[in-house]
Every structure is written in structure tokens, then in C-alpha cells.
Amino acid sequence: MDGCTADGTAEFGILGPVRVLDGAGVPRPLGSPRRRAVLAALLLADGLPLTVAELADRIWDDVPPPTAATMVHSAVSGIRTSLGRGAILSRGDGYVRGPGRIDADRFERLLAEGHRAPPARAAAALTTALALWRGPALHDVGRPFARDAAARLDRLRIDCADLRDEAELALGRHREILAALERRVAEDPLREGTTALLMLALYRSGRQADALAAARRLRALLCEELGLEPGRQIARLEAAILGQAAELELRSPVRGTLPAPMSSFVGRDRERRELATLLAAHRVVTVTGPGGVGKTRLAAEVARGLGVPVHLVDLLPVTDPAEVPERVADALGVRGGPGSTPLTALRDALDGRDDLVLLDDCEHVLDGCLGLVERTGARLLLTSREALRVPGEQVYVLPPMGLAAQDADPRAAADCEAVRLFTARARPGTATDSGLVLDVCRRLDGLPLALELAAARTRSFALPDLAARLAASSALLTGRSTDPRHRSLAATLAWSHDLLAPPARRLLARLTVFPAGFDLPAAEAVAGSGAPAAAEVAALLDRLVTASTVQLEGGRYRLLATTRAFAAQRLDGCGEPEALRRRHAGYYLGLVEEASEHLFGPDAAAWLDRLHRERENWRAALDLAFEADPDTGARLVAGLWHYWDLRGTREEGLRRAYAGLAAVTAPRRRLPLLSAAVLFHVGRAEFGRAVPLVAEQRDLARACGEPGWEGDALAMAATVAWAHGRLGEARGLYEVAVAASLRGGDGWRAALEEAQLARLHRDRGAEDDARTLALRALARADGLGEPLARGLALDVLASVEHRWGSPAEAARLVDAALAEYRTVGYREGEASAALLAGRVATDPGRARDAFGTALELFGRIGHRAGRAAALEGLAGLDPERGARLVAEAAALRAAIAE
């Protein structure tokens, strides 16, 4: 795997020749083929130790020589000399690989993400996965064990390429992947799945005859070499191409953020039908019921079957109802155009679409949900312990799962929903006595969460013992609550908790400091102190996952809301909450500051992804910091402004920046906060509010001797002047800004400022100046290797070529800009570049695709002016619909003017 890890550990590579990079990313010599074989065997052992005899069996194809053990020890010694003793650890009479990461593991994680992610995210993940390969897997280890593993990995590599191209097809990038598909079909002409993808890409590119020819070639090869006919997939596709079937046309992909279910859904047939009926007829539906009754799981299951984009928004971490629109906009990827608020941006983004927004755990922020109901027109499905109580809301009260009568016969008992769920989740073979299972389910009042927790215990207890323990817990079953379902859930949680060893209980309580998902390193750093120590956390987490007390999804851990509330009570009683919260804030401050060191270089996309994944955690750190430690809050904002500008919401960034400015007086601490506030105001076209902040930033930067921050302030002043039509003033300010940024050593900002200056010269008709500056910005961005700077430079250079140069070169440049924007996840840049791609395209089909992409992207981010421009572009290509499209664009522009 290329590059070094963030934590300085070694990285092992097997996707190509065996390779080891040290903590600084420098390849280490491995020496003889035998050493490579020994290391490869340990890397493929999945972290398990191998005895010397087992290693010898792998290294020698036939009977190992008498000196095999000595040679294995010698190979291990040589590896340790080269890599350090920690590279291979002794375990009993054998060895295990030391700490480090394996490129194949990362590849398989990305492949799994690509299987379940929506097309855009899948394409990015799978492209990253394929980039990890440096050649055939393990090709310098000529041993049977390596050949078998390599064959499996190579098959996955082909699957990954097909899946990536399938995602690209769903995104309308059929022309972009044609060459790669043709190359892969030539390499493996009998692979039907790849041929099918090529046929579809050719058809969508207007090459129907070539698509049919690809099918004929496959048929001839299969018949000649294997005596077979192509499968049904090729036959159906061939027929559809001949008939020019509508199903082959590109459709807007169904997008959403609803994760794939981790287990099967059991029962609730009547509830599913009733809730689906309500959703079909009403815009706002709220599922209510007590904790643990299964509201979220039912809502997600029904939403998943509607065939529309579903966006899941977890509101549990939100403490201020006013933040609800921001969180929803963030989850949907909605940014909004100048002058918009999160609510107006959501209204514009969802206008005329069937998307369903699933708001989960709403009861503590109901006031914040009201604005979404009243001002956006969005289709909403809410889960809450109480209803919104607004006109038009349909409330669905979810009962516990059905239970058979006490004296039901075995068949009726086994068929009731609660027993079916318990049996599905229990260890196989432990729930054969349906009467006894029914008794357990009755004691738990049919609450799904209680049933699942109890079923998880069948891995440790026989069913009769389980039932006896529940029966003996009569004290737990009689609490103060008047709702017996709450008492049953509390009883099950308490009973499940009491079965844990004391270190596991302490860890569970400490994990409640995480407001959402977290990974193992975070758990070790934050929750591992004293007893349990950090070294024990992994084993204890495994125990908690096994007991269904902690959920593991995609390599990240989380607690169910009810479990979190229960465990948090135990934390409050042990005197640790404040210390844990400070440790949590410190850990995520470290992560944010580490990320900020990488956001302006070639690793920017990966670090932006990581910040996005951890957003609930650093939000919690920000909340605590501005209460107890404003300096930490300011440092967090200083590290997060670029994330908010590209991936998050500017509204959140602006609110946090002002919180920092209100709390921090130290001049050098104020500079990044002022810069962030100015950036967000300018991005929202609030130029008047930016002016005094720009002046303060400029004056402070000069007083502190910080030319980089001065250049940033001057560039923002230039943008404000340009917006007010003062082009001469803007030009002078940009030129001074570039010089100041370079004096401060900030090449990234200088590249962006030169790109802006090139754009200004383009608008005033100065071709030579525009081209020179655009090329200079591109050269500077190339030196940095950072995607956003490259994208902006390529974008402006494409527009210069479009106006004065070669249409073909303009098309090439804008495609390259699009690729950079997609890498870094800059949605606004991608949308505007797609619009330019439509304008520079000479082929009507390509122009139509580009304008369609721009329309879809501007719609997703709620940008009305962009949607209007894309509609006008489409109108020029479609005489029949042109008048209607122009009218739609005019209506959008009129709405902006209001």
C-alpha cells in the first residue's frame, strides 16, 4: 500500500510484490525469496500465529528438508534485522506478524463499502481500492499457499473493476469508462459480466452496432472454446438493444443514506402494510412507541421497500432543536445557494422529488422538526416517543411484537412473532422448546430490543437456565414505571449488564461518551484508562459485541439509544463523566489537527472522508470546548473550516466561527476564526457582513506579522470588490494577495488566488493574462498535488480554452477538473464544472448528459441559479421541450429575485 500510515506503523503490501513501508513511508529491504515467503505466510494468516512446522509446510512445496526449522528461524531473524523486532512476534513455538496494516485488508474493506454504498460513493471507494494494486498479487512468492491466495485476490480485483464500472454507468459516465472496459474485455474475453457492461456503455454512447458486435464476439468465443451459449444476461441485453428498450436509458440513480440492514427482518407483516399505506397517502408520518419497541427498524424496513431515495438522519446526538435543519441538510448533502438558509435550501433541493427523509429519535428536538414540516414540503417519516401534534401528521403507534396465548399449542407458540424473532437471533439449536421460548418472550413483553438482548445470551446459557434467570429477576421486573414494557426493557438491560464482568461494565459505561459511532483506536484512547486499560479494550469490545450490547457495523462500533441511556446512568455514578468528556474532546482535537496538516496535499480526500465519518464526535468536542475551554474550541474551528466549506454546511461553520470569536481574544487565535467567518459569509453572498471581518483580519495579520493570513484577507476583499463591480480594485487586491500568501509560505492559497485572478481577467476579456495566470495556478497546484487547487485551476483554464482556444482541449480540461472535484467531494465545483462541460461539448449527446448531470447536482445541493442555467442549456438541445424548460428556468430565477 502506498504511503505511510497516520500513526507511524508499518504498512504491508501484497497487492503486487511483497513490500513493507516503514512509518515514514520508506520501502524496507526484505532480502531473499524465502524471507518474502515467510512474511507472506504470516500476513495471510489473518493475525493468527503459525508454528515453525506450519511455516515450513507452506514454504516448501514437497517434504521440508531436515534443516527447515533452522531456515525458518533464520528467515525470521533476517526480517527482524531489516524491519525491526516488532515486525514478527514470537508466540509459543511459532510466530505472528506484528502491528501494521495490510493493503489487501484495506482493499477488501473498500470493496465491501462499494457493494453497499450509493453509486457516487461506491465509484470513489472502488477507484481507491483498485489504485492499491501494483501488479499481480504476491507474484514474487512462488508457493502454492501464495498462488491460492493470489488467485482469490485477483478474482476480487476483477469483481471490483466490474462493480466500479457498474457504479460509473449509474452515474452516467459511460463514455469515460469505455476504454477501460474494452481493455478488460480484450484481457478476459469470456467474462460475460464485463461484456455486458461494455455493451451497455457502448449503447448509451450511441454505438448500438458496436454493442451488438460485442455480444456476437462473445457468443462465437464461447461456442468455439467451450461449446456454450452466453447466459441469460447477455441474451436479454442483446434483445433490449435491438429493441432500443427504454430500460437501457440512463436514469437518475436512487440515492440515499439508509444503510443496509445488518440482520434479517422478522415479523411485523401487518405493521409494515399499515405503515406503507400511511406513507403512500400522507406527507408526514410519525411512528411512536416506547424505547426498544423497534420503531427505527420498522421505519427503515418500510422505507427501504418504497423504491425512492431515503435519507436517514439520526437526531439523537443533537441537543439544540435549532440545529435540526443543519443536520438534515448535512445528511442530504444540501449546501444552498447565496442567501439561502438550511430550510430554504432543503425546500429547493427536495422540490418535486419523491425523496423520503427518515428523522430518527426526535422526541427531544420536536420543535426543530416543526420547521421541516411547515417550511420545506419534504416527505417525512419520524420515529419518536411522542408525536409532533401538527395538522396533517399521521401518527402510527407501534405495539410490542405479537405473543401467543399462555396455553397455546407448540405450533401456535412457535409461529407468534416474538418467538420467531427470539429464535432467529438465538444460537442455533438452543430454542427448540417453543413453550419455554414463549415464556421468556412473555416476561419481556414482546419488546424486540429485550428479545434480541436475551437471545444473545443463548451463546452463554442453555435455554432453561436463561428462563430461570429471568424468572428469578422478579425484583428487576417491578420498577417505578407505570408502563410494564419499560420495566421489562430495564430488567433485560440490567440483567444483561449484570452478566458482564466488571471491566466490561466499566468499558460499556465509558463508551457512552461517544455520541455516535467510533472505531477501535478511539475507544482505546478515550475509554482505556486505569481498569480497563487501553490494551484490554479490544478484547472487551469483542465481548460486548458478542453479547449484542454494542453494535459493530462496517468496522465501527455504536450503542443503541436505549443501551446508551442505561449505561450512562452507571457512568454518572462512578465519578468519571467530566474526565471522560475531556479525554474525548482531546482525542478528537488531536484528530482534527492531524487532519488539518493533510487537507492541502494529495491525501486531502481521505482525511476529509475521515472528518466526515467522525463529525458527531468532533461536534461533541466543540460543544464541550466552548463551555469549558474556548481555546480548544478555537483550535477545533481552525482545523475544520475547510471541511465545512467543502463537505459540511457553511451555516454550521459560521455559527461555530462566531462562537469562537466571542470566546477568544488572542490575536493569533482569532485569525483563522475571522478567515473562516469571512469565507462562509462570502460563500453565502453576504458581502456586507464580511467587510468588517476582513478589515479586522487584515489589521491583525499585519500586527502579528502573518503575511499568509493577510493575503487571505486581501483575497476576500478582492472577491467583495468584484461582486460589487469594482474590477480594477479587485485585480489589484488579488495581485497583492498572491504576493502576501507566497511570503507567508502558503502556496495553496496562492494557487487559489491566481485561479480567481485568471477568472477575473477572463471576464474582462484579457485572454493573455487569463491564460498565463491559469497556467501558473495549475503549475502551482500540480506541485501541491491537492485536488481542490488542481480542480479550480483546471476549471478556469477550461473556461479560457472554451472562450478563445480549442473546444477539444476545453472538454479535456473540464473532464480533468470534474475528476479532481469528485476526488475531494466538492459538490458545488462538480456541479458548475458539469455545466461548463455541457457548454464546451461539441457532441449533442455528450452535452445533454453533462447538462443533465449539472441539473441533478444543482438540484441535490439546492442551488436554484445553477438549476436554471442547466435547464437553459438543455433547452437549447431540445426544440420540442425548449419552451417548457426555458419557462422552468425563468420561474427559478424569479424565485431567486424574491
Tab-separated table of N, CA and C in Angstrom, residues 351-415:
chain	number	residue	atom	x	y	z
A	351	ASP	N	-37.772	19.916	-3.812
A	351	ASP	CA	-38.949	20.325	-4.570
A	351	ASP	C	-39.173	19.400	-5.759
A	352	GLY	N	-40.368	18.811	-5.829
A	352	GLY	CA	-40.724	17.945	-6.943
A	352	GLY	C	-40.085	16.577	-6.918
A	353	ARG	N	-39.445	16.199	-5.820
A	353	ARG	CA	-38.797	14.893	-5.735
A	353	ARG	C	-39.538	13.998	-4.758
A	354	ASP	N	-39.353	12.680	-4.937
A	354	ASP	CA	-40.029	11.700	-4.083
A	354	ASP	C	-39.215	11.305	-2.867
A	355	ASP	N	-38.062	11.926	-2.670
A	355	ASP	CA	-37.189	11.533	-1.562
A	355	ASP	C	-37.952	11.520	-0.238
A	356	LEU	N	-37.595	10.543	0.598
A	356	LEU	CA	-38.171	10.443	1.937
A	356	LEU	C	-37.067	10.698	2.953
A	357	VAL	N	-37.334	11.579	3.911
A	357	VAL	CA	-36.378	11.871	4.975
A	357	VAL	C	-36.859	11.164	6.237
A	358	LEU	N	-36.009	10.261	6.755
A	358	LEU	CA	-36.339	9.498	7.957
A	358	LEU	C	-35.610	10.151	9.129
A	359	LEU	N	-36.367	10.847	9.980
A	359	LEU	CA	-35.813	11.503	11.160
A	359	LEU	C	-35.940	10.559	12.345
A	360	ASP	N	-34.810	10.126	12.860
A	360	ASP	CA	-34.804	9.095	13.901
A	360	ASP	C	-34.521	9.708	15.275
A	361	ASP	N	-35.277	9.260	16.287
A	361	ASP	CA	-35.103	9.730	17.675
A	361	ASP	C	-35.352	11.227	17.785
A	362	CYS	N	-36.605	11.625	17.576
A	362	CYS	CA	-36.947	13.046	17.503
A	362	CYS	C	-37.473	13.646	18.799
A	363	GLU	N	-37.791	12.819	19.796
A	363	GLU	CA	-38.601	13.307	20.910
A	363	GLU	C	-37.994	14.490	21.656
A	364	HIS	N	-36.662	14.637	21.663
A	364	HIS	CA	-36.029	15.718	22.424
A	364	HIS	C	-35.810	16.980	21.600
A	365	VAL	N	-36.091	16.930	20.280
A	365	VAL	CA	-35.899	18.107	19.416
A	365	VAL	C	-37.125	18.315	18.522
A	366	LEU	N	-38.313	18.072	19.063
A	366	LEU	CA	-39.528	18.170	18.249
A	366	LEU	C	-39.705	19.574	17.676
A	367	ASP	N	-39.361	20.611	18.448
A	367	ASP	CA	-39.516	21.976	17.935
A	367	ASP	C	-38.661	22.190	16.690
A	368	GLY	N	-37.486	21.589	16.661
A	368	GLY	CA	-36.629	21.725	15.485
A	368	GLY	C	-37.175	21.009	14.272
A	369	CYS	N	-37.964	19.964	14.496
A	369	CYS	CA	-38.557	19.223	13.375
A	369	CYS	C	-39.740	19.966	12.758
A	370	LEU	N	-40.349	20.871	13.534
A	370	LEU	CA	-41.548	21.568	13.046
A	370	LEU	C	-41.243	22.396	11.799
A	371	GLY	N	-40.056	23.045	11.785
A	371	GLY	CA	-39.712	23.860	10.620
A	371	GLY	C	-39.647	23.037	9.350
A	372	LEU	N	-39.158	21.807	9.443
A	372	LEU	CA	-39.095	20.943	8.268
A	372	LEU	C	-40.499	20.623	7.766
A	373	VAL	N	-41.423	20.407	8.691
A	373	VAL	CA	-42.805	20.094	8.308
A	373	VAL	C	-43.459	21.298	7.657
A	374	GLU	N	-43.282	22.461	8.258
A	374	GLU	CA	-44.048	23.638	7.851
A	374	GLU	C	-43.442	24.400	6.690
A	375	ARG	N	-42.103	24.282	6.485
A	375	ARG	CA	-41.465	25.194	5.535
A	375	ARG	C	-40.724	24.524	4.389
A	376	THR	N	-40.699	23.195	4.348
A	376	THR	CA	-39.939	22.561	3.257
A	376	THR	C	-40.795	21.744	2.302
A	377	GLY	N	-41.924	21.262	2.719
A	377	GLY	CA	-42.709	20.373	1.866
A	377	GLY	C	-42.102	19.000	1.712
A	378	ALA	N	-41.102	18.657	2.535
A	378	ALA	CA	-40.432	17.361	2.412
A	378	ALA	C	-41.335	16.239	2.899
A	379	ARG	N	-41.173	15.054	2.305
A	379	ARG	CA	-41.829	13.852	2.820
A	379	ARG	C	-41.032	13.374	4.024
A	380	LEU	N	-41.699	13.251	5.168
A	380	LEU	CA	-41.005	12.954	6.410
A	380	LEU	C	-41.589	11.720	7.075
A	381	LEU	N	-40.711	10.851	7.544
A	381	LEU	CA	-41.072	9.721	8.393
A	381	LEU	C	-40.262	9.886	9.666
A	382	LEU	N	-40.948	10.042	10.793
A	382	LEU	CA	-40.275	10.306	12.055
A	382	LEU	C	-40.443	9.122	12.998
A	383	THR	N	-39.442	8.887	13.830
A	383	THR	CA	-39.594	7.961	14.957
A	383	THR	C	-39.406	8.774	16.225
A	384	SER	N	-40.315	8.601	17.168
A	384	SER	CA	-40.298	9.432	18.362
A	384	SER	C	-41.144	8.784	19.438
A	385	ARG	N	-40.849	9.091	20.678
A	385	ARG	CA	-41.687	8.590	21.759
A	385	ARG	C	-42.944	9.423	21.922
A	386	GLU	N	-43.009	10.559	21.251
A	386	GLU	CA	-44.245	11.334	21.229
A	386	GLU	C	-44.399	11.999	19.871
A	387	ALA	N	-45.634	12.356	19.549
A	387	ALA	CA	-45.940	12.896	18.227
A	387	ALA	C	-45.632	14.386	18.167
A	388	LEU	N	-45.548	14.905	16.929
A	388	LEU	CA	-45.356	16.337	16.730
A	388	LEU	C	-46.596	17.140	17.098
A	389	ARG	N	-47.767	16.547	16.837
A	389	ARG	CA	-49.063	17.192	17.086
A	389	ARG	C	-49.230	18.423	16.199
A	390	VAL	N	-49.059	18.235	14.890
A	390	VAL	CA	-49.288	19.304	13.921
A	390	VAL	C	-50.334	18.838	12.916
A	391	PRO	N	-51.072	19.777	12.299
A	391	PRO	CA	-52.077	19.382	11.304
A	391	PRO	C	-51.442	18.585	10.168
A	392	GLY	N	-52.117	17.544	9.758
A	392	GLY	CA	-51.649	16.729	8.649
A	392	GLY	C	-50.766	15.577	9.050
A	393	GLU	N	-50.269	15.573	10.285
A	393	GLU	CA	-49.413	14.477	10.739
A	393	GLU	C	-50.248	13.232	10.992
A	394	GLN	N	-49.755	12.093	10.521
A	394	GLN	CA	-50.387	10.804	10.794
A	394	GLN	C	-49.514	10.056	11.806
A	395	VAL	N	-50.108	9.668	12.910
A	395	VAL	CA	-49.370	9.018	13.981
A	395	VAL	C	-49.648	7.525	13.964
A	396	TYR	N	-48.580	6.746	13.960
A	396	TYR	CA	-48.714	5.291	13.992
A	396	TYR	C	-48.078	4.794	15.283
A	397	VAL	N	-48.910	4.258	16.178
A	397	VAL	CA	-48.422	3.758	17.465
A	397	VAL	C	-48.014	2.298	17.284
A	398	LEU	N	-46.735	2.020	17.509
A	398	LEU	CA	-46.205	0.679	17.288
A	398	LEU	C	-46.294	-0.137	18.578
A	399	PRO	N	-47.018	-1.242	18.550
A	399	PRO	CA	-47.112	-2.077	19.747
A	399	PRO	C	-45.927	-3.043	19.822
A	400	PRO	N	-45.761	-3.735	20.966
A	400	PRO	CA	-44.754	-4.802	21.028
A	400	PRO	C	-45.106	-5.916	20.042
A	401	MET	N	-44.212	-6.841	19.867
A	401	MET	CA	-44.448	-7.946	18.943
A	401	MET	C	-45.518	-8.886	19.502
A	402	GLY	N	-46.227	-9.525	18.568
A	402	GLY	CA	-47.332	-10.388	18.965
A	402	GLY	C	-46.875	-11.596	19.763
A	403	LEU	N	-47.704	-11.971	20.779
A	403	LEU	CA	-47.427	-13.129	21.635
A	403	LEU	C	-48.590	-14.098	21.565
A	404	ALA	N	-48.295	-15.379	21.548
A	404	ALA	CA	-49.353	-16.391	21.593
A	404	ALA	C	-49.918	-16.467	23.014
A	405	ALA	N	-51.097	-17.047	23.141
A	405	ALA	CA	-51.710	-17.222	24.457
A	405	ALA	C	-50.841	-18.122	25.325
A	406	GLN	N	-51.020	-17.974	26.636
A	406	GLN	CA	-50.208	-18.736	27.590
A	406	GLN	C	-50.315	-20.242	27.355
A	407	ASP	N	-51.515	-20.708	27.020
A	407	ASP	CA	-51.744	-22.150	26.857
A	407	ASP	C	-51.748	-22.566	25.385
A	408	ALA	N	-51.081	-21.794	24.517
A	408	ALA	CA	-51.083	-22.098	23.086
A	408	ALA	C	-50.365	-23.415	22.831
A	409	ASP	N	-50.808	-24.110	21.770
A	409	ASP	CA	-50.123	-25.351	21.419
A	409	ASP	C	-48.757	-25.009	20.829
A	410	PRO	N	-47.851	-25.971	20.769
A	410	PRO	CA	-46.477	-25.696	20.327
A	410	PRO	C	-46.406	-25.026	18.959
A	411	ARG	N	-47.281	-25.435	18.019
A	411	ARG	CA	-47.210	-24.836	16.679
A	411	ARG	C	-47.585	-23.358	16.742
A	412	ALA	N	-48.653	-23.022	17.474
A	412	ALA	CA	-49.063	-21.617	17.595
A	412	ALA	C	-48.008	-20.799	18.325
A	413	ALA	N	-47.405	-21.397	19.356
A	413	ALA	CA	-46.351	-20.693	20.094
A	413	ALA	C	-45.156	-20.391	19.194
A	414	ALA	N	-44.750	-21.391	18.418
A	414	ALA	CA	-43.582	-21.210	17.550
A	414	ALA	C	-43.840	-20.197	16.450
A	415	ASP	N	-45.139	-20.012	16.098
A	415	ASP	CA	-45.465	-19.154	14.963
A	415	ASP	C	-45.680	-17.702	15.360
